[in-house]
Amino acid sequence: MPKAQSGFKKLSREINLSVIGQYVDYLVEKQGVKNIFVNGTTGEGLSLSISERRRVAEEWVTKGRNKLDQVVIHVGALSLKESQELAKHAAEIGADGIAVIAPFFLKPQDKDDLIAFLKEVAAAAPALPFYYYHIPALTGVKIRAEELLDGIQEKIPTFQGLKFSDTDLLDFGQCVDQNRQRQFAFLFGVDEQLLSALVMGATGAVGSTYNYLGQKTNQMLEAYERKDLSSALNYQFCIQRFINFVVKLGFGVSQTKAIMTLVSGIPMGPPRLPLQRASKEFIDNAEAKLKSLGFLSLTDLKNGNLETSS
Ligand SMILES: CC(=O)N[C@H](C=O)[C@@H](O)[C@H](O)[C@H](O)CO
Ligand SMILES: CC(=O)C(=O)O
């Protein structure tokens, strides 16, 4: 049945907008997550067409109305024009902010090149808060965030903050330290190290694991707020045990999607090529680990969450 199979695969890699409304409710009610970063790494934003990205953004904004606090749309692209189109669109649909990664094929050579690009994107949505999404391991653009932030508000008046997905806590700490007088958001994006980043002055977090460990992470944040560092560390270690376990099995966006399906019961579907679905072996191992750490209760599993196509 090679034909049927290829038809199935093709279909299953299309976007299923119909689950987004349900997923908003799940995140708010079950994970305590009310701020959403759309079309980023986990959402495979860079693997979608521009029209798909527009539709996904619209669906999140529409379904999140009166339920979510903020919906920030990632609008980074290799083409400045496409990025501007998405920025303008985000403003039109009433998103709360836009974020942009560094263009990663023909790369900016230095801070000034990168700022020049970001500035043009930000100008396409002059009323929207602008975030730079620093993720050097994926973009290959290693310009330090601390350097980029120096004087950025003069160039980009809507600059609101940084989503920092890197393990360099010297760079992150200096972003905070050098901008104390400004009301920037310093959003940390390495979930297994969030507690260290909080100590450095992170004002929030954006990450893939909050899809299914949102509640646990909120407990860590609450413990940190009440200065109960030993409880906060216990939560962080617990989260680390899970991430450390899956990293050893091979952990990426495909595996994240499978775990999201498993924990939420809402079918996330397979990733889009070149990514391949997570293996059954990975899913079984991850499930056993989630259970042994108490991250997955039996009631969560009542629907028998096998990944289905979407
Ligand atoms: C490379 C990547 O996907 N980074 C995510 C956020 O940016 C993180 O949330 C990680 O998935 C997470 O920290 C697990 O390593
Ligand atoms: C994890 C994250 O922040 C993203 O999907 O872009």
mmCIF file of C-alpha atoms and ligand atoms in Angstrom:
data_model
loop_
_atom_site.group_PDB
_atom_site.id
_atom_site.type_symbol
_atom_site.label_atom_id
_atom_site.label_comp_id
_atom_site.label_asym_id
_atom_site.label_seq_id
_atom_site.Cartn_x
_atom_site.Cartn_y
_atom_site.Cartn_z
ATOM 1 C CA MET A 1 0.000 0.000 0.000
ATOM 2 C CA PRO A 2 2.738 2.499 -0.709
ATOM 3 C CA LYS A 3 0.326 4.952 -2.272
ATOM 4 C CA ALA A 4 -2.118 5.082 0.580
ATOM 5 C CA GLN A 5 0.733 5.476 2.976
ATOM 6 C CA SER A 6 2.276 8.400 1.180
ATOM 7 C CA GLY A 7 -1.147 10.032 0.953
ATOM 8 C CA PHE A 8 -1.597 9.586 4.680
ATOM 9 C CA LYS A 9 1.816 11.033 5.425
ATOM 10 C CA LYS A 10 1.207 14.021 3.255
ATOM 11 C CA LEU A 11 -2.156 14.720 4.823
ATOM 12 C CA SER A 12 -0.892 14.214 8.345
ATOM 13 C CA ARG A 13 1.699 16.928 7.908
ATOM 14 C CA GLU A 14 -0.899 19.590 7.255
ATOM 15 C CA ILE A 15 -1.835 22.028 9.989
ATOM 16 C CA ASN A 16 -4.816 21.143 12.145
ATOM 17 C CA LEU A 17 -6.185 24.481 13.307
ATOM 18 C CA SER A 18 -9.161 22.828 14.956
ATOM 19 C CA VAL A 19 -7.230 21.718 18.066
ATOM 20 C CA ILE A 20 -5.885 25.156 18.959
ATOM 21 C CA GLY A 21 -9.006 26.319 20.829
ATOM 22 C CA GLN A 22 -8.969 23.156 22.898
ATOM 23 C CA TYR A 23 -5.277 23.571 23.542
ATOM 24 C CA VAL A 24 -5.741 27.134 24.832
ATOM 25 C CA ASP A 25 -8.144 25.771 27.465
ATOM 26 C CA TYR A 26 -5.752 22.975 28.347
ATOM 27 C CA LEU A 27 -2.817 25.338 28.861
ATOM 28 C CA VAL A 28 -4.815 27.784 30.953
ATOM 29 C CA GLU A 29 -6.687 25.246 33.061
ATOM 30 C CA LYS A 30 -4.227 22.381 33.424
ATOM 31 C CA GLN A 31 -0.824 24.034 33.129
ATOM 32 C CA GLY A 32 -1.477 27.566 34.388
ATOM 33 C CA VAL A 33 0.135 28.967 31.228
ATOM 34 C CA LYS A 34 -1.439 32.163 29.905
ATOM 35 C CA ASN A 35 1.238 33.629 27.679
ATOM 36 C CA ILE A 36 1.849 32.022 24.331
ATOM 37 C CA PHE A 37 4.745 32.263 21.916
ATOM 38 C CA VAL A 38 3.431 31.262 18.487
ATOM 39 C CA ASN A 39 5.299 29.972 15.404
ATOM 40 C CA GLY A 40 8.639 29.665 17.182
ATOM 41 C CA THR A 41 10.894 26.635 17.421
ATOM 42 C CA THR A 42 8.384 24.190 18.885
ATOM 43 C CA GLY A 43 5.648 25.308 16.492
ATOM 44 C CA GLU A 44 8.070 24.770 13.574
ATOM 45 C CA GLY A 45 7.340 28.318 12.440
ATOM 46 C CA LEU A 46 10.241 28.291 9.990
ATOM 47 C CA SER A 47 8.922 25.126 8.338
ATOM 48 C CA LEU A 48 5.564 26.716 7.569
ATOM 49 C CA SER A 49 4.570 28.787 4.582
ATOM 50 C CA ILE A 50 3.747 32.452 5.140
ATOM 51 C CA SER A 51 0.046 31.844 4.657
ATOM 52 C CA GLU A 52 0.122 28.974 7.169
ATOM 53 C CA ARG A 53 1.904 31.179 9.679
ATOM 54 C CA ARG A 54 -0.766 33.831 9.252
ATOM 55 C CA ARG A 55 -3.561 31.328 9.810
ATOM 56 C CA VAL A 56 -1.937 29.801 12.895
ATOM 57 C CA ALA A 57 -1.355 33.262 14.397
ATOM 58 C CA GLU A 58 -4.949 34.268 13.740
ATOM 59 C CA GLU A 59 -6.305 31.125 15.344
ATOM 60 C CA TRP A 60 -4.267 31.630 18.541
ATOM 61 C CA VAL A 61 -5.255 35.265 18.840
ATOM 62 C CA THR A 62 -8.931 34.504 18.196
ATOM 63 C CA LYS A 63 -9.189 31.478 20.477
ATOM 64 C CA GLY A 64 -7.063 33.109 23.159
ATOM 65 C CA ARG A 65 -9.206 36.242 23.422
ATOM 66 C CA ASN A 66 -10.362 36.814 27.026
ATOM 67 C CA LYS A 67 -8.509 33.658 28.072
ATOM 68 C CA LEU A 68 -4.828 34.363 27.508
ATOM 69 C CA ASP A 69 -2.827 37.314 28.825
ATOM 70 C CA GLN A 70 -0.475 37.669 25.877
ATOM 71 C CA VAL A 71 0.020 36.126 22.472
ATOM 72 C CA VAL A 72 3.406 36.961 20.966
ATOM 73 C CA ILE A 73 3.969 35.958 17.352
ATOM 74 C CA HIS A 74 7.360 34.956 16.071
ATOM 75 C CA VAL A 75 7.714 36.649 12.669
ATOM 76 C CA GLY A 76 11.376 35.959 11.860
ATOM 77 C CA ALA A 77 12.175 34.829 8.313
ATOM 78 C CA LEU A 78 15.105 34.824 5.910
ATOM 79 C CA SER A 79 13.348 37.339 3.720
ATOM 80 C CA LEU A 80 12.968 40.762 5.275
ATOM 81 C CA LYS A 81 9.846 41.301 3.189
ATOM 82 C CA GLU A 82 8.155 38.177 4.505
ATOM 83 C CA SER A 83 9.110 39.105 8.025
ATOM 84 C CA GLN A 84 7.600 42.562 7.576
ATOM 85 C CA GLU A 85 4.449 41.079 6.103
ATOM 86 C CA LEU A 86 4.069 38.821 9.139
ATOM 87 C CA ALA A 87 4.789 41.698 11.531
ATOM 88 C CA LYS A 88 2.126 43.831 9.892
ATOM 89 C CA HIS A 89 -0.286 40.928 9.996
ATOM 90 C CA ALA A 90 0.384 40.338 13.707
ATOM 91 C CA ALA A 91 -0.531 43.983 14.361
ATOM 92 C CA GLU A 92 -3.693 43.724 12.265
ATOM 93 C CA ILE A 93 -5.017 40.677 14.099
ATOM 94 C CA GLY A 94 -4.371 42.209 17.521
ATOM 95 C CA ALA A 95 -1.377 40.191 18.749
ATOM 96 C CA ASP A 96 0.393 41.505 21.850
ATOM 97 C CA GLY A 97 3.910 41.485 20.477
ATOM 98 C CA ILE A 98 6.281 40.165 17.847
ATOM 99 C CA ALA A 99 9.577 38.363 18.111
ATOM 100 C CA VAL A 100 12.316 37.842 15.550
ATOM 101 C CA ILE A 101 15.310 35.504 15.286
ATOM 102 C CA ALA A 102 18.467 36.433 13.396
ATOM 103 C CA PRO A 103 18.341 35.588 9.672
ATOM 104 C CA PHE A 104 20.382 32.412 9.487
ATOM 105 C CA PHE A 105 21.354 31.675 5.855
ATOM 106 C CA LEU A 106 22.976 34.864 4.616
ATOM 107 C CA LYS A 107 23.892 35.951 8.117
ATOM 108 C CA PRO A 108 24.439 39.356 9.685
ATOM 109 C CA GLN A 109 28.183 39.762 10.181
ATOM 110 C CA ASP A 110 27.979 41.968 13.228
ATOM 111 C CA LYS A 111 25.672 43.701 15.642
ATOM 112 C CA ASP A 112 25.027 46.628 13.304
ATOM 113 C CA ASP A 113 23.881 44.334 10.460
ATOM 114 C CA LEU A 114 21.553 42.499 12.794
ATOM 115 C CA ILE A 115 20.088 45.685 14.262
ATOM 116 C CA ALA A 116 19.525 47.079 10.768
ATOM 117 C CA PHE A 117 17.469 43.985 9.879
ATOM 118 C CA LEU A 118 15.500 43.893 13.139
ATOM 119 C CA LYS A 119 14.777 47.595 12.889
ATOM 120 C CA GLU A 120 13.084 47.188 9.510
ATOM 121 C CA VAL A 121 10.896 44.374 10.814
ATOM 122 C CA ALA A 122 9.940 46.283 13.954
ATOM 123 C CA ALA A 123 9.037 49.335 11.846
ATOM 124 C CA ALA A 124 6.413 47.275 10.005
ATOM 125 C CA ALA A 125 4.477 46.983 13.287
ATOM 126 C CA PRO A 126 5.244 50.287 15.001
ATOM 127 C CA ALA A 127 2.624 49.829 17.726
ATOM 128 C CA LEU A 128 3.704 46.335 18.795
ATOM 129 C CA PRO A 129 6.258 45.481 21.472
ATOM 130 C CA PHE A 130 9.282 43.899 19.808
ATOM 131 C CA TYR A 131 11.362 41.019 21.186
ATOM 132 C CA TYR A 132 14.647 39.674 19.883
ATOM 133 C CA TYR A 133 14.742 35.865 19.975
ATOM 134 C CA HIS A 134 18.334 34.890 20.706
ATOM 135 C CA ILE A 135 18.893 31.237 19.846
ATOM 136 C CA PRO A 136 22.477 30.978 18.567
ATOM 137 C CA ALA A 137 22.666 27.175 18.584
ATOM 138 C CA LEU A 138 19.915 27.022 15.955
ATOM 139 C CA THR A 139 20.589 30.181 13.936
ATOM 140 C CA GLY A 140 24.383 29.970 14.003
ATOM 141 C CA VAL A 141 24.402 33.734 14.639
ATOM 142 C CA LYS A 142 26.603 34.129 17.688
ATOM 143 C CA ILE A 143 26.422 37.900 18.172
ATOM 144 C CA ARG A 144 26.241 38.377 21.941
ATOM 145 C CA ALA A 145 22.906 39.594 23.239
ATOM 146 C CA GLU A 146 24.591 41.984 25.658
ATOM 147 C CA GLU A 147 26.259 43.761 22.709
ATOM 148 C CA LEU A 148 23.057 43.836 20.706
ATOM 149 C CA LEU A 149 21.143 45.467 23.551
ATOM 150 C CA ASP A 150 23.632 48.295 23.893
ATOM 151 C CA GLY A 151 21.779 51.336 22.560
ATOM 152 C CA ILE A 152 19.006 49.248 20.956
ATOM 153 C CA GLN A 153 16.147 51.515 22.063
ATOM 154 C CA GLU A 154 17.510 54.402 20.017
ATOM 155 C CA LYS A 155 17.376 52.181 16.923
ATOM 156 C CA ILE A 156 14.234 50.224 17.740
ATOM 157 C CA PRO A 157 11.862 52.328 19.834
ATOM 158 C CA THR A 158 9.425 49.418 20.288
ATOM 159 C CA PHE A 159 12.137 47.142 21.704
ATOM 160 C CA GLN A 160 10.585 45.390 24.692
ATOM 161 C CA GLY A 161 12.911 42.568 25.548
ATOM 162 C CA LEU A 162 14.749 39.426 24.807
ATOM 163 C CA LYS A 163 13.934 35.758 24.602
ATOM 164 C CA PHE A 164 17.292 34.276 25.527
ATOM 165 C CA SER A 165 17.695 30.633 24.499
ATOM 166 C CA ASP A 166 21.347 30.079 25.293
ATOM 167 C CA THR A 167 23.308 28.695 28.213
ATOM 168 C CA ASP A 168 25.732 31.645 28.440
ATOM 169 C CA LEU A 169 24.716 33.100 31.790
ATOM 170 C CA LEU A 170 27.503 35.683 31.605
ATOM 171 C CA ASP A 171 25.891 37.136 28.490
ATOM 172 C CA PHE A 172 22.411 36.879 30.036
ATOM 173 C CA GLY A 173 23.479 38.398 33.348
ATOM 174 C CA GLN A 174 25.123 41.311 31.560
ATOM 175 C CA CYS A 175 21.959 41.946 29.537
ATOM 176 C CA VAL A 176 20.143 42.404 32.836
ATOM 177 C CA ASP A 177 22.918 44.287 34.601
ATOM 178 C CA GLN A 178 23.468 46.836 31.829
ATOM 179 C CA ASN A 179 19.784 47.595 31.388
ATOM 180 C CA ARG A 180 18.575 47.955 34.948
ATOM 181 C CA GLN A 181 17.161 51.402 34.260
ATOM 182 C CA ARG A 182 14.999 50.100 31.423
ATOM 183 C CA GLN A 183 11.792 48.155 31.685
ATOM 184 C CA PHE A 184 12.912 45.301 29.434
ATOM 185 C CA ALA A 185 11.544 41.773 29.653
ATOM 186 C CA PHE A 186 14.319 39.205 30.063
ATOM 187 C CA LEU A 187 12.703 35.933 29.097
ATOM 188 C CA PHE A 188 14.846 32.875 29.602
ATOM 189 C CA GLY A 189 14.596 29.937 27.198
ATOM 190 C CA VAL A 190 16.656 27.092 28.624
ATOM 191 C CA ASP A 191 14.078 25.399 30.793
ATOM 192 C CA GLU A 192 16.497 23.107 32.648
ATOM 193 C CA GLN A 193 18.458 26.165 33.872
ATOM 194 C CA LEU A 194 15.624 28.566 34.631
ATOM 195 C CA LEU A 195 16.349 28.821 38.344
ATOM 196 C CA SER A 196 19.885 30.054 37.676
ATOM 197 C CA ALA A 197 18.510 32.611 35.239
ATOM 198 C CA LEU A 198 15.990 33.823 37.844
ATOM 199 C CA VAL A 199 18.877 34.561 40.158
ATOM 200 C CA MET A 200 20.470 36.564 37.301
ATOM 201 C CA GLY A 201 17.292 38.617 36.955
ATOM 202 C CA ALA A 202 15.117 36.818 34.407
ATOM 203 C CA THR A 203 11.642 38.365 34.401
ATOM 204 C CA GLY A 204 9.944 35.406 32.701
ATOM 205 C CA ALA A 205 10.470 32.234 30.707
ATOM 206 C CA VAL A 206 9.518 30.913 27.305
ATOM 207 C CA GLY A 207 10.136 27.266 26.610
ATOM 208 C CA SER A 208 8.945 24.060 25.043
ATOM 209 C CA THR A 209 8.631 22.089 28.273
ATOM 210 C CA TYR A 210 6.073 24.529 29.725
ATOM 211 C CA ASN A 211 3.581 22.863 27.421
ATOM 212 C CA TYR A 212 3.608 19.890 29.772
ATOM 213 C CA LEU A 213 5.650 20.965 32.814
ATOM 214 C CA GLY A 214 4.021 24.388 33.113
ATOM 215 C CA GLN A 215 2.418 23.600 36.414
ATOM 216 C CA LYS A 216 5.637 22.199 37.905
ATOM 217 C CA THR A 217 7.551 25.214 36.689
ATOM 218 C CA ASN A 218 4.959 27.568 38.150
ATOM 219 C CA GLN A 219 5.457 25.826 41.478
ATOM 220 C CA MET A 220 9.174 26.484 41.157
ATOM 221 C CA LEU A 221 8.505 30.154 40.366
ATOM 222 C CA GLU A 222 6.213 30.462 43.384
ATOM 223 C CA ALA A 223 8.821 28.886 45.653
ATOM 224 C CA TYR A 224 11.426 31.296 44.297
ATOM 225 C CA GLU A 225 9.094 34.268 44.856
ATOM 226 C CA ARG A 226 8.603 33.364 48.488
ATOM 227 C CA LYS A 227 12.392 32.925 48.792
ATOM 228 C CA ASP A 228 12.099 29.213 49.476
ATOM 229 C CA LEU A 229 15.213 28.358 47.525
ATOM 230 C CA SER A 230 15.459 24.797 48.699
ATOM 231 C CA SER A 231 11.971 23.972 47.386
ATOM 232 C CA ALA A 232 12.692 25.869 44.173
ATOM 233 C CA LEU A 233 15.842 23.824 43.695
ATOM 234 C CA ASN A 234 13.937 20.614 44.310
ATOM 235 C CA TYR A 235 11.503 21.540 41.554
ATOM 236 C CA GLN A 236 14.341 22.468 39.195
ATOM 237 C CA PHE A 237 16.148 19.200 39.885
ATOM 238 C CA CYS A 238 12.961 17.271 39.267
ATOM 239 C CA ILE A 239 12.529 19.013 35.902
ATOM 240 C CA GLN A 240 16.190 18.420 35.137
ATOM 241 C CA ARG A 241 15.838 14.696 35.817
ATOM 242 C CA PHE A 242 13.226 14.464 33.104
ATOM 243 C CA ILE A 243 15.074 16.659 30.576
ATOM 244 C CA ASN A 244 18.367 14.895 31.278
ATOM 245 C CA PHE A 245 16.687 11.551 30.665
ATOM 246 C CA VAL A 246 15.113 12.521 27.331
ATOM 247 C CA VAL A 247 18.213 14.387 26.123
ATOM 248 C CA LYS A 248 20.103 11.100 26.359
ATOM 249 C CA LEU A 249 17.460 9.416 24.194
ATOM 250 C CA GLY A 250 17.648 12.185 21.577
ATOM 251 C CA PHE A 251 15.395 15.148 22.290
ATOM 252 C CA GLY A 252 14.144 17.712 19.826
ATOM 253 C CA VAL A 253 10.975 19.266 18.444
ATOM 254 C CA SER A 254 9.544 15.888 17.262
ATOM 255 C CA GLN A 255 9.985 14.377 20.692
ATOM 256 C CA THR A 256 8.503 17.483 22.321
ATOM 257 C CA LYS A 257 5.401 17.132 20.161
ATOM 258 C CA ALA A 258 4.986 13.493 21.127
ATOM 259 C CA ILE A 259 5.270 14.341 24.831
ATOM 260 C CA MET A 260 2.765 17.170 24.421
ATOM 261 C CA THR A 261 0.312 14.720 22.874
ATOM 262 C CA LEU A 262 0.930 12.177 25.610
ATOM 263 C CA VAL A 263 0.429 14.580 28.491
ATOM 264 C CA SER A 264 -2.386 16.755 27.123
ATOM 265 C CA GLY A 265 -4.340 14.090 25.257
ATOM 266 C CA ILE A 266 -4.658 16.570 22.397
ATOM 267 C CA PRO A 267 -3.151 15.298 19.139
ATOM 268 C CA MET A 268 -0.233 17.477 18.081
ATOM 269 C CA GLY A 269 0.378 15.436 14.971
ATOM 270 C CA PRO A 270 3.774 14.554 13.564
ATOM 271 C CA PRO A 271 6.380 17.168 12.749
ATOM 272 C CA ARG A 272 6.968 18.354 9.202
ATOM 273 C CA LEU A 273 9.911 17.117 7.146
ATOM 274 C CA PRO A 274 12.861 17.166 7.479
ATOM 275 C CA LEU A 275 11.895 16.217 11.040
ATOM 276 C CA GLN A 276 10.662 12.664 11.582
ATOM 277 C CA ARG A 277 8.157 11.447 14.126
ATOM 278 C CA ALA A 278 9.464 10.398 17.521
ATOM 279 C CA SER A 279 9.862 6.615 17.787
ATOM 280 C CA LYS A 280 7.492 4.420 19.749
ATOM 281 C CA GLU A 281 10.455 3.452 21.909
ATOM 282 C CA PHE A 282 11.103 7.097 22.790
ATOM 283 C CA ILE A 283 7.458 7.698 23.651
ATOM 284 C CA ASP A 284 7.282 4.594 25.859
ATOM 285 C CA ASN A 285 10.445 5.553 27.713
ATOM 286 C CA ALA A 286 9.352 9.166 28.152
ATOM 287 C CA GLU A 287 5.975 8.038 29.436
ATOM 288 C CA ALA A 288 7.532 5.725 32.007
ATOM 289 C CA LYS A 289 9.815 8.529 33.193
ATOM 290 C CA LEU A 290 6.972 11.049 33.415
ATOM 291 C CA LYS A 291 5.022 8.573 35.535
ATOM 292 C CA SER A 292 7.903 7.748 37.829
ATOM 293 C CA LEU A 293 8.537 11.452 38.449
ATOM 294 C CA GLY A 294 4.840 12.040 39.133
ATOM 295 C CA PHE A 295 4.457 14.292 36.070
ATOM 296 C CA LEU A 296 1.727 12.171 34.554
ATOM 297 C CA SER A 297 -1.220 10.890 36.492
ATOM 298 C CA LEU A 298 -3.454 8.023 35.477
ATOM 299 C CA THR A 299 -6.370 10.387 34.886
ATOM 300 C CA ASP A 300 -4.226 12.240 32.349
ATOM 301 C CA LEU A 301 -3.993 9.025 30.443
ATOM 302 C CA LYS A 302 -7.661 8.160 30.444
ATOM 303 C CA ASN A 303 -8.026 9.018 26.785
ATOM 304 C CA GLY A 304 -5.231 6.710 25.700
ATOM 305 C CA ASN A 305 -3.191 9.404 24.095
ATOM 306 C CA LEU A 306 -1.696 7.765 21.079
ATOM 307 C CA GLU A 307 -0.396 10.262 18.612
ATOM 308 C CA THR A 308 -2.846 10.689 15.787
ATOM 309 C CA SER A 309 -2.450 12.534 12.570
ATOM 310 C CA SER A 310 -3.651 16.076 12.285
HETATM 311 C C1 LIG B 1 16.398 24.620 21.353
HETATM 312 C C2 LIG B 1 15.033 24.768 21.955
HETATM 313 O O1 LIG B 1 14.079 24.191 21.485
HETATM 314 N N1 LIG B 1 14.943 25.540 23.011
HETATM 315 C C3 LIG B 1 13.724 25.730 23.721
HETATM 316 C C4 LIG B 1 13.376 27.169 23.800
HETATM 317 O O2 LIG B 1 13.857 28.032 23.152
HETATM 318 C C5 LIG B 1 13.782 25.162 25.142
HETATM 319 O O3 LIG B 1 12.517 25.275 25.706
HETATM 320 C C6 LIG B 1 14.257 23.716 25.167
HETATM 321 O O4 LIG B 1 13.422 22.951 24.355
HETATM 322 C C7 LIG B 1 14.255 23.144 26.583
HETATM 323 O O5 LIG B 1 15.034 23.934 27.412
HETATM 324 C C8 LIG B 1 14.734 21.716 26.623
HETATM 325 O O6 LIG B 1 16.104 21.648 26.323
HETATM 326 C C1 LIG B 2 10.473 26.829 23.014
HETATM 327 C C2 LIG B 2 10.305 28.091 22.376
HETATM 328 O O1 LIG B 2 10.486 29.063 22.989
HETATM 329 C C3 LIG B 2 9.938 28.115 20.991
HETATM 330 O O2 LIG B 2 9.212 27.222 20.596
HETATM 331 O O3 LIG B 2 10.368 29.000 20.241
#
